[in-house]
Short mmCIF file of C-alpha atoms in Angstrom, two decimals:
data_model
loop_
_atom_site.label_atom_id
_atom_site.label_comp_id
_atom_site.label_asym_id
_atom_site.label_seq_id
_atom_site.Cartn_x
_atom_site.Cartn_y
_atom_site.Cartn_z
CA MET A 1 47.12 -45.41 70.83
CA GLU A 2 49.27 -43.71 68.23
CA ASN A 3 48.35 -40.09 69.04
CA ALA A 4 48.54 -40.33 72.84
CA ASP A 5 52.02 -38.78 73.03
CA LYS A 6 51.34 -36.17 70.36
CA TRP A 7 50.07 -32.64 70.83
CA PHE A 8 46.98 -31.10 69.27
CA ALA A 9 46.66 -27.30 69.18
CA ILE A 10 43.33 -25.48 69.09
CA VAL A 11 44.04 -22.02 67.67
CA ASN A 12 41.54 -19.19 67.91
CA PRO A 13 42.47 -16.85 65.03
CA VAL A 14 40.34 -13.94 66.26
CA ALA A 15 41.52 -14.02 69.89
CA GLY A 16 43.25 -10.86 71.03
CA SER A 17 41.85 -8.78 68.16
CA GLY A 18 43.37 -11.16 65.62
CA ARG A 19 46.63 -12.00 67.38
CA GLY A 20 45.75 -15.68 67.30
CA LEU A 21 46.09 -15.72 63.53
CA ALA A 22 48.84 -13.13 63.21
CA ASP A 23 51.09 -14.71 65.84
CA TRP A 24 50.50 -18.38 65.06
CA PRO A 25 53.54 -18.64 62.71
CA GLN A 26 55.76 -17.29 65.50
CA ILE A 27 54.17 -19.55 68.11
CA SER A 28 54.40 -22.58 65.81
CA LYS A 29 58.11 -21.95 65.22
CA LEU A 30 58.78 -21.59 68.95
CA LEU A 31 56.99 -24.88 69.55
CA ARG A 32 59.04 -26.62 66.86
CA ASP A 33 62.23 -25.14 68.31
CA ASN A 34 61.26 -26.90 71.55
CA HIS A 35 60.56 -30.20 69.77
CA ILE A 36 56.78 -29.83 69.97
CA VAL A 37 55.21 -30.29 66.55
CA PRO A 38 51.46 -30.33 67.09
CA GLU A 39 48.69 -31.08 64.72
CA TYR A 40 46.41 -28.07 64.82
CA ALA A 41 43.12 -26.58 63.71
CA PHE A 42 41.75 -23.04 63.66
CA THR A 43 38.39 -22.32 65.23
CA GLU A 44 35.92 -21.09 62.64
CA ARG A 45 32.91 -20.09 64.76
CA LYS A 46 31.67 -19.74 68.30
CA TYR A 47 31.81 -23.03 70.24
CA HIS A 48 34.03 -24.62 67.57
CA ALA A 49 36.77 -25.14 70.18
CA ILE A 50 34.35 -27.45 72.02
CA GLU A 51 33.98 -29.57 68.89
CA LEU A 52 37.73 -29.57 68.22
CA ALA A 53 38.54 -30.70 71.77
CA VAL A 54 36.03 -33.55 71.50
CA GLU A 55 37.39 -34.62 68.11
CA ALA A 56 41.01 -34.45 69.29
CA VAL A 57 40.38 -36.66 72.32
CA ASN A 58 38.24 -39.08 70.31
CA ASN A 59 41.12 -39.30 67.81
CA GLY A 60 43.49 -40.34 70.58
CA PHE A 61 45.20 -37.07 71.51
CA ARG A 62 45.88 -36.70 75.22
CA LYS A 63 47.84 -33.44 75.10
CA LEU A 64 46.07 -30.26 74.05
CA ILE A 65 47.40 -26.74 73.56
CA VAL A 66 44.91 -23.88 73.57
CA VAL A 67 46.15 -20.85 71.65
CA GLY A 68 43.54 -18.28 72.56
CA GLY A 69 41.95 -16.46 75.45
CA ASP A 70 39.70 -17.28 78.38
CA GLY A 71 36.76 -18.03 76.10
CA THR A 72 38.74 -20.60 74.14
CA ILE A 73 39.91 -22.24 77.36
CA HIS A 74 36.30 -22.34 78.53
CA GLU A 75 35.22 -24.09 75.35
CA ALA A 76 38.09 -26.59 75.45
CA VAL A 77 37.26 -27.55 79.04
CA ASN A 78 33.62 -28.04 78.09
CA GLY A 79 34.77 -30.27 75.24
CA LEU A 80 36.66 -32.44 77.73
CA PHE A 81 33.43 -33.05 79.61
CA ILE A 82 31.40 -33.78 76.49
CA GLN A 83 33.79 -36.46 75.20
CA LYS A 84 33.39 -39.88 76.78
CA ALA A 85 36.52 -41.61 75.47
CA VAL A 86 38.58 -41.10 78.64
CA PRO A 87 38.24 -39.49 82.08
CA THR A 88 38.79 -35.74 81.89
CA GLN A 89 41.87 -36.04 84.11
CA ASP A 90 43.61 -38.16 81.46
CA VAL A 91 44.00 -35.21 79.10
CA LEU A 92 46.73 -32.63 79.70
CA LEU A 93 45.59 -29.09 78.88
CA SER A 94 48.09 -26.30 78.26
CA VAL A 95 47.59 -22.67 77.25
CA ILE A 96 49.47 -20.13 75.16
CA ALA A 97 47.53 -16.95 75.81
CA VAL A 98 46.73 -14.57 72.96
CA GLY A 99 43.47 -13.23 74.38
CA THR A 100 42.49 -9.92 75.93
CA GLY A 101 41.66 -10.69 79.57
CA ASN A 102 43.85 -13.78 80.10
CA ASP A 103 42.57 -14.30 83.64
CA TRP A 104 42.97 -18.07 83.76
CA ILE A 105 46.72 -17.91 83.13
CA ARG A 106 47.16 -15.36 85.94
CA MET A 107 45.92 -17.94 88.42
CA PHE A 108 48.50 -20.51 87.37
CA GLY A 109 51.41 -18.19 86.69
CA ILE A 110 51.63 -18.87 82.96
CA PRO A 111 53.57 -16.00 81.35
CA ARG A 112 52.05 -14.04 78.48
CA LYS A 113 55.37 -14.09 76.63
CA TYR A 114 55.09 -16.95 74.16
CA SER A 115 58.57 -18.38 74.68
CA GLU A 116 58.07 -18.52 78.45
CA ALA A 117 54.61 -20.08 78.15
CA ILE A 118 56.14 -22.76 75.93
CA ARG A 119 58.91 -23.28 78.46
CA ALA A 120 56.20 -24.08 81.02
CA ILE A 121 54.80 -26.68 78.63
CA VAL A 122 58.24 -28.21 78.15
CA GLU A 123 58.94 -28.26 81.91
CA GLY A 124 55.66 -30.14 82.30
CA HIS A 125 54.50 -29.16 85.78
CA SER A 126 50.85 -30.14 85.98
CA PHE A 127 48.02 -29.59 88.43
CA LEU A 128 44.54 -31.06 88.83
CA GLN A 129 42.15 -28.16 89.14
CA ASP A 130 38.52 -28.16 90.23
CA VAL A 131 35.79 -27.38 87.72
CA GLY A 132 32.36 -25.92 88.37
CA MET A 133 29.22 -27.41 86.82
CA ILE A 134 26.60 -24.70 86.30
CA SER A 135 22.96 -24.84 85.30
CA TYR A 136 21.04 -21.80 84.09
CA TYR A 137 18.09 -20.97 81.88
CA GLN A 138 18.19 -19.87 78.25
CA SER A 139 14.99 -19.40 76.22
CA SER A 140 13.04 -21.17 79.00
CA TYR A 141 15.23 -24.29 78.77
CA ARG A 142 17.65 -25.45 81.44
CA GLN A 143 21.23 -25.58 80.18
CA THR A 144 24.47 -26.92 81.68
CA ARG A 145 27.99 -25.56 81.27
CA TYR A 146 31.36 -26.17 82.93
CA MET A 147 33.44 -23.41 84.49
CA ALA A 148 37.23 -23.35 84.47
CA ASN A 149 37.74 -20.09 86.34
CA VAL A 150 35.14 -17.56 87.52
CA ALA A 151 31.45 -16.82 87.02
CA GLY A 152 29.81 -13.45 87.57
CA VAL A 153 26.16 -12.73 88.32
CA GLY A 154 24.42 -9.36 88.15
CA PHE A 155 26.77 -6.42 87.59
CA ASP A 156 29.61 -8.63 86.31
CA ALA A 157 27.34 -10.15 83.69
CA ALA A 158 26.04 -6.71 82.68
CA VAL A 159 29.61 -5.55 82.04
CA ASN A 160 30.39 -8.70 80.08
CA ARG A 161 27.32 -8.38 77.86
CA ARG A 162 28.06 -4.74 77.09
CA TYR A 163 31.68 -5.61 76.30
CA ASN A 164 30.72 -8.48 73.99
CA HIS A 165 28.12 -6.29 72.28
CA LEU A 166 30.77 -3.67 71.52
CA LYS A 167 33.11 -6.35 70.16
CA GLU A 168 30.35 -7.67 67.91
CA GLU A 169 29.99 -4.14 66.56
CA GLY A 170 33.64 -4.31 65.54
CA LYS A 171 35.01 -2.11 68.29
CA ARG A 172 38.44 -3.02 69.62
CA GLY A 173 40.97 -1.54 71.98
CA LYS A 174 42.75 -1.89 75.28
CA TRP A 175 40.22 0.22 77.15
CA LEU A 176 37.05 -1.42 75.81
CA TYR A 177 36.43 -3.49 78.96
CA LEU A 178 37.04 -0.50 81.24
CA TRP A 179 34.61 1.58 79.17
CA SER A 180 32.03 -1.21 79.41
CA THR A 181 32.55 -1.35 83.18
CA LEU A 182 32.05 2.39 83.63
CA LYS A 183 28.90 2.39 81.52
CA ALA A 184 27.48 -0.52 83.53
CA ILE A 185 28.30 1.22 86.81
CA MET A 186 26.12 4.15 85.81
CA ARG A 187 23.21 2.01 84.61
CA TYR A 188 23.05 -1.23 86.59
CA ASN A 189 20.61 -1.52 89.50
CA SER A 190 20.81 -3.96 92.39
CA THR A 191 18.33 -6.85 92.34
CA GLY A 192 16.53 -8.84 95.01
CA VAL A 193 18.52 -12.08 95.34
CA LYS A 194 18.52 -15.18 97.53
CA VAL A 195 21.73 -17.19 97.77
CA TYR A 196 22.01 -20.66 99.30
CA VAL A 197 25.40 -22.25 100.03
CA ASP A 198 25.29 -25.98 100.75
CA ASP A 199 21.51 -25.64 101.25
CA GLN A 200 21.85 -22.84 103.82
CA LEU A 201 20.38 -19.39 103.08
CA VAL A 202 23.28 -16.92 103.37
CA VAL A 203 21.94 -13.89 101.46
CA ASN A 204 18.42 -12.50 101.12
CA ASP A 205 18.95 -8.91 100.08
CA LEU A 206 19.37 -6.44 97.26
CA VAL A 207 22.55 -7.61 95.53
CA TYR A 208 24.79 -5.65 93.19
CA SER A 209 27.14 -8.45 92.22
CA ALA A 210 27.92 -12.07 93.02
CA THR A 211 31.18 -13.68 91.93
CA ILE A 212 31.75 -17.43 92.13
CA GLY A 213 35.36 -18.52 91.81
CA ILE A 214 37.45 -21.61 91.24
CA GLY A 215 40.21 -19.15 90.34
CA LYS A 216 41.10 -15.71 91.66
CA TYR A 217 40.95 -13.41 88.64
CA ASN A 218 38.27 -12.16 86.28
CA GLY A 219 37.51 -9.13 84.15
CA GLY A 220 41.08 -8.66 82.96
CA GLY A 221 42.83 -8.72 86.33
CA MET A 222 40.08 -8.03 88.86
CA LEU A 223 40.46 -9.89 92.17
CA GLN A 224 36.87 -10.51 93.23
CA THR A 225 37.67 -13.93 94.72
CA PRO A 226 41.24 -13.19 95.87
CA ASP A 227 41.52 -16.13 98.28
CA ALA A 228 40.20 -18.85 95.97
CA VAL A 229 42.14 -22.12 95.86
CA ALA A 230 41.78 -24.04 92.62
CA ASP A 231 41.80 -27.54 94.12
CA ASP A 232 40.16 -27.24 97.54
CA GLY A 233 36.80 -28.62 96.42
CA LEU A 234 35.05 -25.35 97.26
CA PHE A 235 33.71 -22.32 95.46
CA ASP A 236 34.61 -18.91 96.84
CA LEU A 237 31.48 -16.74 96.71
CA THR A 238 31.84 -12.97 96.96
CA VAL A 239 28.58 -11.05 97.27
CA ILE A 240 28.42 -7.26 97.03
CA ARG A 241 25.16 -5.91 98.38
CA ARG A 242 23.39 -2.78 97.16
CA MET A 243 25.69 0.05 96.13
CA ASN A 244 25.08 3.26 94.21
CA PRO A 245 27.29 4.41 91.31
CA LEU A 246 29.28 6.86 93.44
CA GLN A 247 30.05 4.16 96.01
CA VAL A 248 31.18 1.79 93.27
CA LEU A 249 33.44 4.38 91.67
CA TYR A 250 34.92 5.43 95.01
CA ASN A 251 35.75 1.83 95.91
CA PHE A 252 36.65 0.70 92.39
CA LYS A 253 40.31 0.03 93.26
CA VAL A 254 39.41 -2.75 95.72
CA LEU A 255 38.22 -4.83 92.78
CA PHE A 256 41.87 -5.06 91.70
CA ASN A 257 44.00 -4.93 94.85
CA GLY A 258 42.68 -8.00 96.68
CA ARG A 259 41.08 -5.97 99.49
CA ILE A 260 37.49 -6.41 98.39
CA TYR A 261 36.43 -7.86 101.74
CA ARG A 262 37.22 -4.58 103.47
CA LEU A 263 33.98 -3.21 102.00
CA HIS A 264 31.20 -3.39 104.59
CA SER A 265 28.77 -4.33 101.80
CA THR A 266 30.83 -7.40 100.81
CA SER A 267 30.66 -10.94 102.19
CA LEU A 268 32.58 -14.18 101.59
CA ASN A 269 31.15 -17.69 101.73
CA ARG A 270 32.59 -21.03 100.68
CA GLY A 271 30.83 -24.21 99.70
CA ARG A 272 30.47 -27.10 97.29
CA LYS A 273 27.00 -26.18 96.08
CA ILE A 274 25.47 -22.76 95.43
CA HIS A 275 21.92 -21.88 94.44
CA ILE A 276 21.00 -18.34 93.33
CA GLU A 277 17.49 -17.10 92.58
CA SER A 278 16.30 -13.58 91.92
CA SER A 279 13.34 -11.36 91.14
CA PRO A 280 13.49 -10.19 88.42
CA GLU A 281 15.82 -12.65 86.67
CA ILE A 282 19.48 -11.72 86.33
CA ALA A 283 22.17 -12.71 83.86
CA ILE A 284 25.35 -14.76 84.26
CA GLU A 285 28.75 -14.80 82.59
CA VAL A 286 31.09 -17.75 82.91
CA ASP A 287 34.80 -17.48 82.11
CA GLY A 288 33.96 -14.25 80.27
CA GLU A 289 31.22 -15.87 78.18
CA ALA A 290 27.67 -14.50 78.39
CA LEU A 291 25.25 -17.35 79.04
CA GLY A 292 21.69 -17.30 80.35
CA TYR A 293 19.56 -16.21 83.28
CA SER A 294 18.60 -17.17 86.82
CA PRO A 295 17.92 -19.34 88.71
CA PHE A 296 21.45 -20.79 88.84
CA GLU A 297 22.90 -23.96 90.33
CA PHE A 298 26.64 -24.45 90.92
CA GLU A 299 28.37 -27.67 91.93
CA VAL A 300 32.10 -28.38 92.32
CA ILE A 301 33.72 -31.29 90.48
CA ASP A 302 36.91 -32.07 92.41
CA ARG A 303 40.26 -32.04 90.60
CA ALA A 304 38.63 -32.66 87.26
CA VAL A 305 41.07 -31.26 84.68
CA ARG A 306 44.86 -31.62 84.51
CA VAL A 307 46.49 -28.37 83.42
CA VAL A 308 50.04 -27.22 82.75
CA VAL A 309 51.17 -24.63 85.30
CA SER A 310 54.34 -22.66 85.89
CA GLU A 311 57.20 -23.71 88.13
CA LYS A 312 56.55 -20.54 90.15
CA PHE A 313 52.97 -21.60 90.79
CA MET A 314 54.10 -25.03 91.98
CA ARG A 315 56.59 -23.45 94.39
CA GLU A 316 53.90 -21.14 95.75
CA GLU A 317 51.46 -24.04 95.99
CA ALA A 318 53.99 -26.16 97.89
CA ALA A 319 54.56 -23.29 100.33
CA ARG A 320 50.81 -22.85 100.80
CA LEU A 321 50.31 -26.55 101.43
CA GLN A 322 53.16 -26.59 103.92
CA ALA A 323 51.62 -23.67 105.80
CA VAL A 324 48.18 -25.30 105.83
CA SER A 325 49.65 -28.63 106.90
CA ALA A 326 51.55 -26.95 109.70
CA ALA A 327 48.25 -25.51 110.89
CA GLY A 328 46.90 -29.04 111.18
CA THR A 329 44.47 -28.85 108.27
CA GLU A 330 43.96 -31.57 105.68
CA THR A 331 45.57 -30.44 102.45
CA SER A 332 45.49 -31.36 98.82
CA LEU A 333 49.12 -32.44 99.20
CA GLN A 334 47.77 -35.34 101.28
CA THR A 335 45.11 -36.18 98.70
CA GLY A 336 47.00 -36.31 95.46
CA ASN A 337 47.86 -32.89 94.07
CA THR A 338 51.60 -33.15 94.53
CA PRO A 339 53.91 -31.41 92.07
CA THR A 340 53.97 -33.60 88.98
CA VAL A 341 55.93 -33.55 85.77
CA ARG A 342 54.81 -35.06 82.49
CA SER A 343 56.89 -35.38 79.38
#
């Protein structure tokens, strides 16, 4: 297959308030300087990255570079599941981040500096990460989407929708997400929610927020699933029960410092399947993308996508696996996710 060893870049020109377009000449030169000369295409509309990923794989490409943010990564991963030419694990996905939140790259230690992100691609350390399959309702129809990082239900989704609405109005700026968060804190009300993990009822209460993680980070650096492991075959589920605006503001820092489980209103569960229902219905965001409404179904797909990660991440992962193995627990090191290098 003549394109199998070639790279294809999916470039989102509007990512990062236009940095995707403005910085592509610089990124392209850095790639060429490192002997990577990809074919590429710019996204032209929402969900176009899905189409481009499908077309690239169908045309024989097995190495993709996403030049964009979390939303572009989300679309590319969904494209990998739509195409049927090869198993999803046969495509190597790499990221040069030009987005705003850039939460996916935090998980895998990919630097934001372009030259260092490209160095990670050249070094070729790869990792098979889990993916979440999610069903939800939109306009009374059941829809399915795939999750590369984190999904948020309730408050998280309210913040995301306000943020996206402001962006659609043409507003930009470093503090836009924080402003959206503060506005949502003052206006969002907890909702009656039932949560089932692996068919067991774990929550039946007024819920402020539920976060479901393959990865650790969301919302531009928040740590709402700080202990998530991207290849353990489990979702981390963080549920925050009813809180008032003053309580949220007082405890706001724990959303970022990894100490969220110190809140008495917060619980952690892990499982392969999650079902969430509510009255009234509540919204969901997935990888920063506003989708539909409850009820929701989540299911883990084990080690479904091969991604380029940093050398630092692989060192940390090896240390984690060694510690888990020493504790006598089955690890992903024993089941195939050893440090790998691809040219």
